[in-house]
mmCIF file of C-alpha atoms in Angstrom:
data_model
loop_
_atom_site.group_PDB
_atom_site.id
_atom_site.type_symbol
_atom_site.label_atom_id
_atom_site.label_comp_id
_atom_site.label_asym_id
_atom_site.label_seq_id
_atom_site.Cartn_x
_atom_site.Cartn_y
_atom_site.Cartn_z
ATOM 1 C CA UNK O 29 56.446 -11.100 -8.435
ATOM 2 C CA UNK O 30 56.785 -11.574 -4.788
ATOM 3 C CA UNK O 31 53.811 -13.577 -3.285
ATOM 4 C CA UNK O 32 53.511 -11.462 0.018
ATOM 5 C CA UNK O 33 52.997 -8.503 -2.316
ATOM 6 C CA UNK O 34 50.569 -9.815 -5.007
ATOM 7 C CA UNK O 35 48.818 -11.317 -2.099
ATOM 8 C CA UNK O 36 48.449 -7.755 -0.298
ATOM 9 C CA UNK O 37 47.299 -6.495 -3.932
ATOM 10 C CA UNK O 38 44.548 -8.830 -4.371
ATOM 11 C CA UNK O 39 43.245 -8.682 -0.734
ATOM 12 C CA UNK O 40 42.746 -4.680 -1.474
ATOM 13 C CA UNK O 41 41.687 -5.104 -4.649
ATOM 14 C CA UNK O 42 38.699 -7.663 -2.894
ATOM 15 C CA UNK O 43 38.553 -5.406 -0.273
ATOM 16 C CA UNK O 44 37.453 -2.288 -2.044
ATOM 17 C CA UNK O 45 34.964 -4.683 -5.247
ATOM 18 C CA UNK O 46 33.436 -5.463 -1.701
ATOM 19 C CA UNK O 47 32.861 -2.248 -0.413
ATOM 20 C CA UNK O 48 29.262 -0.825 -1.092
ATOM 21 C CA UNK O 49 28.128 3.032 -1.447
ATOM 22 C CA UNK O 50 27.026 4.546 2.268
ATOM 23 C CA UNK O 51 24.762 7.944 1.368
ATOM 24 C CA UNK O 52 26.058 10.246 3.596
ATOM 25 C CA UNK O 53 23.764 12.421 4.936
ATOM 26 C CA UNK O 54 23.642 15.819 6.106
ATOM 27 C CA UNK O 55 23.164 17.398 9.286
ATOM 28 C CA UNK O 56 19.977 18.608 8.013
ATOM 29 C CA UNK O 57 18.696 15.431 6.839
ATOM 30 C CA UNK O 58 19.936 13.471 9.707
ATOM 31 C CA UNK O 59 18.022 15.991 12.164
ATOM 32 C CA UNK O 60 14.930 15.310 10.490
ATOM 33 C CA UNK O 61 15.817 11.373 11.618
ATOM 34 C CA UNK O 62 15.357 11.765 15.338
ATOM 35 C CA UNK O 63 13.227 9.271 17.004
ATOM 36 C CA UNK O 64 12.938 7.250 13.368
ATOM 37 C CA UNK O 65 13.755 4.989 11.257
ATOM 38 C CA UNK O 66 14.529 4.847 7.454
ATOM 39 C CA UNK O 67 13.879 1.952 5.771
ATOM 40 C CA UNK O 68 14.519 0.861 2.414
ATOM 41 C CA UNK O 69 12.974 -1.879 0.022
ATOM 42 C CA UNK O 70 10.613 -2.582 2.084
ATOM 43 C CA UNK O 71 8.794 -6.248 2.705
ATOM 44 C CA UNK O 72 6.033 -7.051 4.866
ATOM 45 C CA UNK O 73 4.111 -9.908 5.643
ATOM 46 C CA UNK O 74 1.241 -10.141 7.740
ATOM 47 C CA UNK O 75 -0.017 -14.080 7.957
ATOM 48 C CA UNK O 76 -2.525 -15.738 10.645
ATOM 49 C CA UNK O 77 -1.463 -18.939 11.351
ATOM 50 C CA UNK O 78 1.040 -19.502 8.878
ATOM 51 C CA UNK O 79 -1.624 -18.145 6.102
ATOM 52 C CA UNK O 80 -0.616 -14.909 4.373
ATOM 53 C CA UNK O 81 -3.256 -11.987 4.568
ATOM 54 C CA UNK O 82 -1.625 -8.747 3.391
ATOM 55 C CA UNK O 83 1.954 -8.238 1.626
ATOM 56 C CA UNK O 84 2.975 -4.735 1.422
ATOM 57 C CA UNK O 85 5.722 -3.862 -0.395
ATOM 58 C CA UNK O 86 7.403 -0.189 -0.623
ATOM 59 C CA UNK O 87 10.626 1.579 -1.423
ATOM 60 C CA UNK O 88 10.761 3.342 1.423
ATOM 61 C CA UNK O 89 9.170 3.533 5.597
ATOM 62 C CA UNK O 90 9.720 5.731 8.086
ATOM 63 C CA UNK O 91 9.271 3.755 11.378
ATOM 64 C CA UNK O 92 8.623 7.148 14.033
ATOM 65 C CA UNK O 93 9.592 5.769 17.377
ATOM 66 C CA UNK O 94 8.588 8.022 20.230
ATOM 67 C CA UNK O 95 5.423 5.827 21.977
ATOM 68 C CA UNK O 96 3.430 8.851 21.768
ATOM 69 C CA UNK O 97 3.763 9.087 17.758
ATOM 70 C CA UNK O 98 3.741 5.551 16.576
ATOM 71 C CA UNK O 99 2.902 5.089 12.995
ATOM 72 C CA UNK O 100 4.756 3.986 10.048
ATOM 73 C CA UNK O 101 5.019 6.599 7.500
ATOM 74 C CA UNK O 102 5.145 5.368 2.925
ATOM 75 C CA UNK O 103 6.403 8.913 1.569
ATOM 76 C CA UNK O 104 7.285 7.118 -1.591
ATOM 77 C CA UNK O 105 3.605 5.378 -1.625
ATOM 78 C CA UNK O 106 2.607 1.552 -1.281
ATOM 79 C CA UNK O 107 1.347 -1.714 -2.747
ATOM 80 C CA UNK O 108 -0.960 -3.730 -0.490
ATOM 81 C CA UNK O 109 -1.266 -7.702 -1.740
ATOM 82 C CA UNK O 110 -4.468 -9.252 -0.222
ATOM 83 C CA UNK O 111 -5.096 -12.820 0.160
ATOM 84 C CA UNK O 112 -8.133 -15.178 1.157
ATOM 85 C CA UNK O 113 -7.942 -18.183 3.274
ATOM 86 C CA UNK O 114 -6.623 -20.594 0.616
ATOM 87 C CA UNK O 115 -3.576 -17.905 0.331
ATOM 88 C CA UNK O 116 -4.372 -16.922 -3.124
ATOM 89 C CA UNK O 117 -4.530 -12.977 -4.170
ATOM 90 C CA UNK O 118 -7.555 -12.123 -4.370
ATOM 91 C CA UNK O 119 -7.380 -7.648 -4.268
ATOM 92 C CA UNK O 120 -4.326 -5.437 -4.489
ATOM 93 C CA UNK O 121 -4.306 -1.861 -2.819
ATOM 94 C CA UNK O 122 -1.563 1.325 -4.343
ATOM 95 C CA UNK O 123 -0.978 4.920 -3.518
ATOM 96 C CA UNK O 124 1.552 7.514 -3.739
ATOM 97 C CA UNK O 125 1.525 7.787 -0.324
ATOM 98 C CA UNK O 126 0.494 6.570 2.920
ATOM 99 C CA UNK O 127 0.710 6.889 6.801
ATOM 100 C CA UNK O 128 -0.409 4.524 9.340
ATOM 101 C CA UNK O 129 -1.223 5.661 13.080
ATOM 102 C CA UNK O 130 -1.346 3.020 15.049
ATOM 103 C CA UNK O 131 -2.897 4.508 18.414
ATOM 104 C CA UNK O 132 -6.042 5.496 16.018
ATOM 105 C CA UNK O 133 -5.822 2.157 14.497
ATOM 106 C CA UNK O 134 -6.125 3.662 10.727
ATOM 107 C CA UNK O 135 -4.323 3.916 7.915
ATOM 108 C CA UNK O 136 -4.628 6.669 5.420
ATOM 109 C CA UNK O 137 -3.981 6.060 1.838
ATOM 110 C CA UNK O 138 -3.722 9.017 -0.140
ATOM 111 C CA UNK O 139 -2.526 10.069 -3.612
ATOM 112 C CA UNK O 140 -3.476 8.489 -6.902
ATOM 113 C CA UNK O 141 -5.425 5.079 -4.428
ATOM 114 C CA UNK O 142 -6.007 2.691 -6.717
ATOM 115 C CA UNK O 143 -8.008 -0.944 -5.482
ATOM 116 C CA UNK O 144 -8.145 -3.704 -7.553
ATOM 117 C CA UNK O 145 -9.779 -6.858 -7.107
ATOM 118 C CA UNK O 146 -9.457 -10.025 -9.307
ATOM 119 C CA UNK O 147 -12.760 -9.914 -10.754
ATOM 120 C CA UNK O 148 -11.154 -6.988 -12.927
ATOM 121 C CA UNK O 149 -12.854 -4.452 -10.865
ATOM 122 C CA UNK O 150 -10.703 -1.068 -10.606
ATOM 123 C CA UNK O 151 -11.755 1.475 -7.793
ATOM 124 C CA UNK O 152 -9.998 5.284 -7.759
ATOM 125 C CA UNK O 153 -10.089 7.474 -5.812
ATOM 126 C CA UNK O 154 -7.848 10.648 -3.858
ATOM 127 C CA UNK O 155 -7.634 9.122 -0.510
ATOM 128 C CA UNK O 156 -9.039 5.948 1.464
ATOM 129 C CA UNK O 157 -8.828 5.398 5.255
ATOM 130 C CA UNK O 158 -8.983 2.148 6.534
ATOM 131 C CA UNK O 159 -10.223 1.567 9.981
ATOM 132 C CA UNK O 160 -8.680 -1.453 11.399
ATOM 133 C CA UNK O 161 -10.438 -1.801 14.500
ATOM 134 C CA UNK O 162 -13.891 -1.801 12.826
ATOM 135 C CA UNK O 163 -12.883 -3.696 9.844
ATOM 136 C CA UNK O 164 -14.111 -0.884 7.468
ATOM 137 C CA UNK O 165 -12.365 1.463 4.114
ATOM 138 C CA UNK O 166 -13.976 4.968 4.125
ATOM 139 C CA UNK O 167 -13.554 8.164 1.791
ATOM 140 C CA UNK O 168 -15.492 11.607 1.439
ATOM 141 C CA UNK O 169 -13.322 11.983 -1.828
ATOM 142 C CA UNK O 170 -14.704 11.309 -5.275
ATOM 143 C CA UNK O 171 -14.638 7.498 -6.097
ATOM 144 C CA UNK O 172 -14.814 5.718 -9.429
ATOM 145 C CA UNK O 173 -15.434 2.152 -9.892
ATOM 146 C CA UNK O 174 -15.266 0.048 -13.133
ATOM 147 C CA UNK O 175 -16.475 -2.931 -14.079
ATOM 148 C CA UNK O 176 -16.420 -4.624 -17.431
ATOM 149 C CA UNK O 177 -19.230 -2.724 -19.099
ATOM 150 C CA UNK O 178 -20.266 -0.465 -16.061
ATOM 151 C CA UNK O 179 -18.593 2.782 -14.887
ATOM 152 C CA UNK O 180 -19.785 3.980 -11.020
ATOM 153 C CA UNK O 181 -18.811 7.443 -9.602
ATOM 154 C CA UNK O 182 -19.842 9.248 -7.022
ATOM 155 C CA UNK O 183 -18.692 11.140 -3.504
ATOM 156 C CA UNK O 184 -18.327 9.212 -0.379
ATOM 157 C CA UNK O 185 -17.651 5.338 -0.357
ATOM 158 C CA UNK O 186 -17.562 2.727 2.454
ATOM 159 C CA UNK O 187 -17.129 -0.863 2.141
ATOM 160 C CA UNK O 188 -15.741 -3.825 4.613
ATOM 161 C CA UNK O 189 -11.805 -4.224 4.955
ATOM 162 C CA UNK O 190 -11.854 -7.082 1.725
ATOM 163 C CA UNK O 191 -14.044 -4.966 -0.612
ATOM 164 C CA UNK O 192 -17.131 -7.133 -0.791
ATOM 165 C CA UNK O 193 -19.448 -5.459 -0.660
ATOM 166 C CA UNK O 194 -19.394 -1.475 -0.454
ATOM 167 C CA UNK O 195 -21.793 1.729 -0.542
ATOM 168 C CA UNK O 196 -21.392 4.949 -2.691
ATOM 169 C CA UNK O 197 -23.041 7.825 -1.041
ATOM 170 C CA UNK O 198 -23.845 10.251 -4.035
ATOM 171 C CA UNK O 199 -23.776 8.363 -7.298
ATOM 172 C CA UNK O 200 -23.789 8.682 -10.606
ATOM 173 C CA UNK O 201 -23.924 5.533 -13.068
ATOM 174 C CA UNK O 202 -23.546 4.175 -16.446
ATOM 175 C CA UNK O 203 -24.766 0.606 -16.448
ATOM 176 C CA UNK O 204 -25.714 -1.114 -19.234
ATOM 177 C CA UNK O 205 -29.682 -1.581 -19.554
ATOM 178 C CA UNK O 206 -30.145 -5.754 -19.627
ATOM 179 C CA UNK O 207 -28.345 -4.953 -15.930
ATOM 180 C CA UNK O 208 -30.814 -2.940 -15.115
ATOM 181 C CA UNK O 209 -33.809 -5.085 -16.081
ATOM 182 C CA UNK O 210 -34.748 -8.825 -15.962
ATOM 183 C CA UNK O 211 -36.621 -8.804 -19.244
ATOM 184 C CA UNK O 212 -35.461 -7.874 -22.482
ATOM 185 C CA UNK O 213 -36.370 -4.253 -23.968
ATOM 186 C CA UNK O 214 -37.860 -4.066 -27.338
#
């Protein structure tokens, strides 16, 4: 076989094992793309001098990019990875959605929001805001918390941004009685 030729061959054959799959959208889908940006896979790391406090990680982000509409839009949902100051995990955030608007400084988690913390606690709810600027998570929505032998529901919820320590407004318990009293019942 000529060499020219097989070379030729093998170059296209490279060229086209190389090649990756573009979608190609349609004019419909790529109207509904003004002014944003689709991202895919996504990654991100917030840190404070070189110490990581939040990894969020999410299959897909749409960036909106007009200044008076800036937020960053998780149709496909979200997993938040929180860390203390010693850069270990200490709480991990989900939902099936989220949206954050960054000229009201919240974030709105809504969707199957599921917080939990590494102390096995598990908190569920419909929908959580978090208020950036004043450091605090919010919800009207029903809320259920468990703990090892403890289950806490209720309406309404508000805690600081790292979950330490939180409020239920209308609640309803089960909590084992040595919990609920210093001394031993008969």
């Amino acid at each position: 076989m000529n060499h020219p030729v097989a070379f030729s061959i093998l170059l296209f054959c490279l060229l086209i094992s190389c090649t990756e799959e573009q979608k190609i959208y349609s004019d419909s889908d790529a109207s509904k793309l003004i002014n944003r940006e689709l991202l895919k896979d996504v990654h991100i790391i917030y840190s404070d001098s070189a110490k990581i406090e939040l990894r969020i990680v999410a299959p897909e982000m749409i960036r909106y990019t007009e200044s008076s509409m800036e937020k960053e839009e998780f149709p496909k949902g979200l997993q938040a990875f929180i860390y203390d100051d010693q850069n270990q995990l200490v709480n991990t955030l989900a939902s099936k959605y989220a949206i954050r608007v960054r000229s009201e400084g919240k974030t709105y988690l809504r969707d199957s929001v599921v917080f939990s913390s590494v102390n096995q606690e598990v908190l569920k709810t419909s929908e959580l805001i978090w208020n950036e600027s004043l450091g605090k998570i919010s919800t009207d929505k029903f809320v259920r918390i468990i703990r090892k032998e403890e289950l806490i529901q209720g309406y309404g919820f508000e805690t600081d941004q790292h979950f330490r320590k939180g409020t239920i407004k209308a609640i309803d318990a089960i909590i084992p009685a040595n919990k609920l009293y210093k001394e031993e019942l008969p």
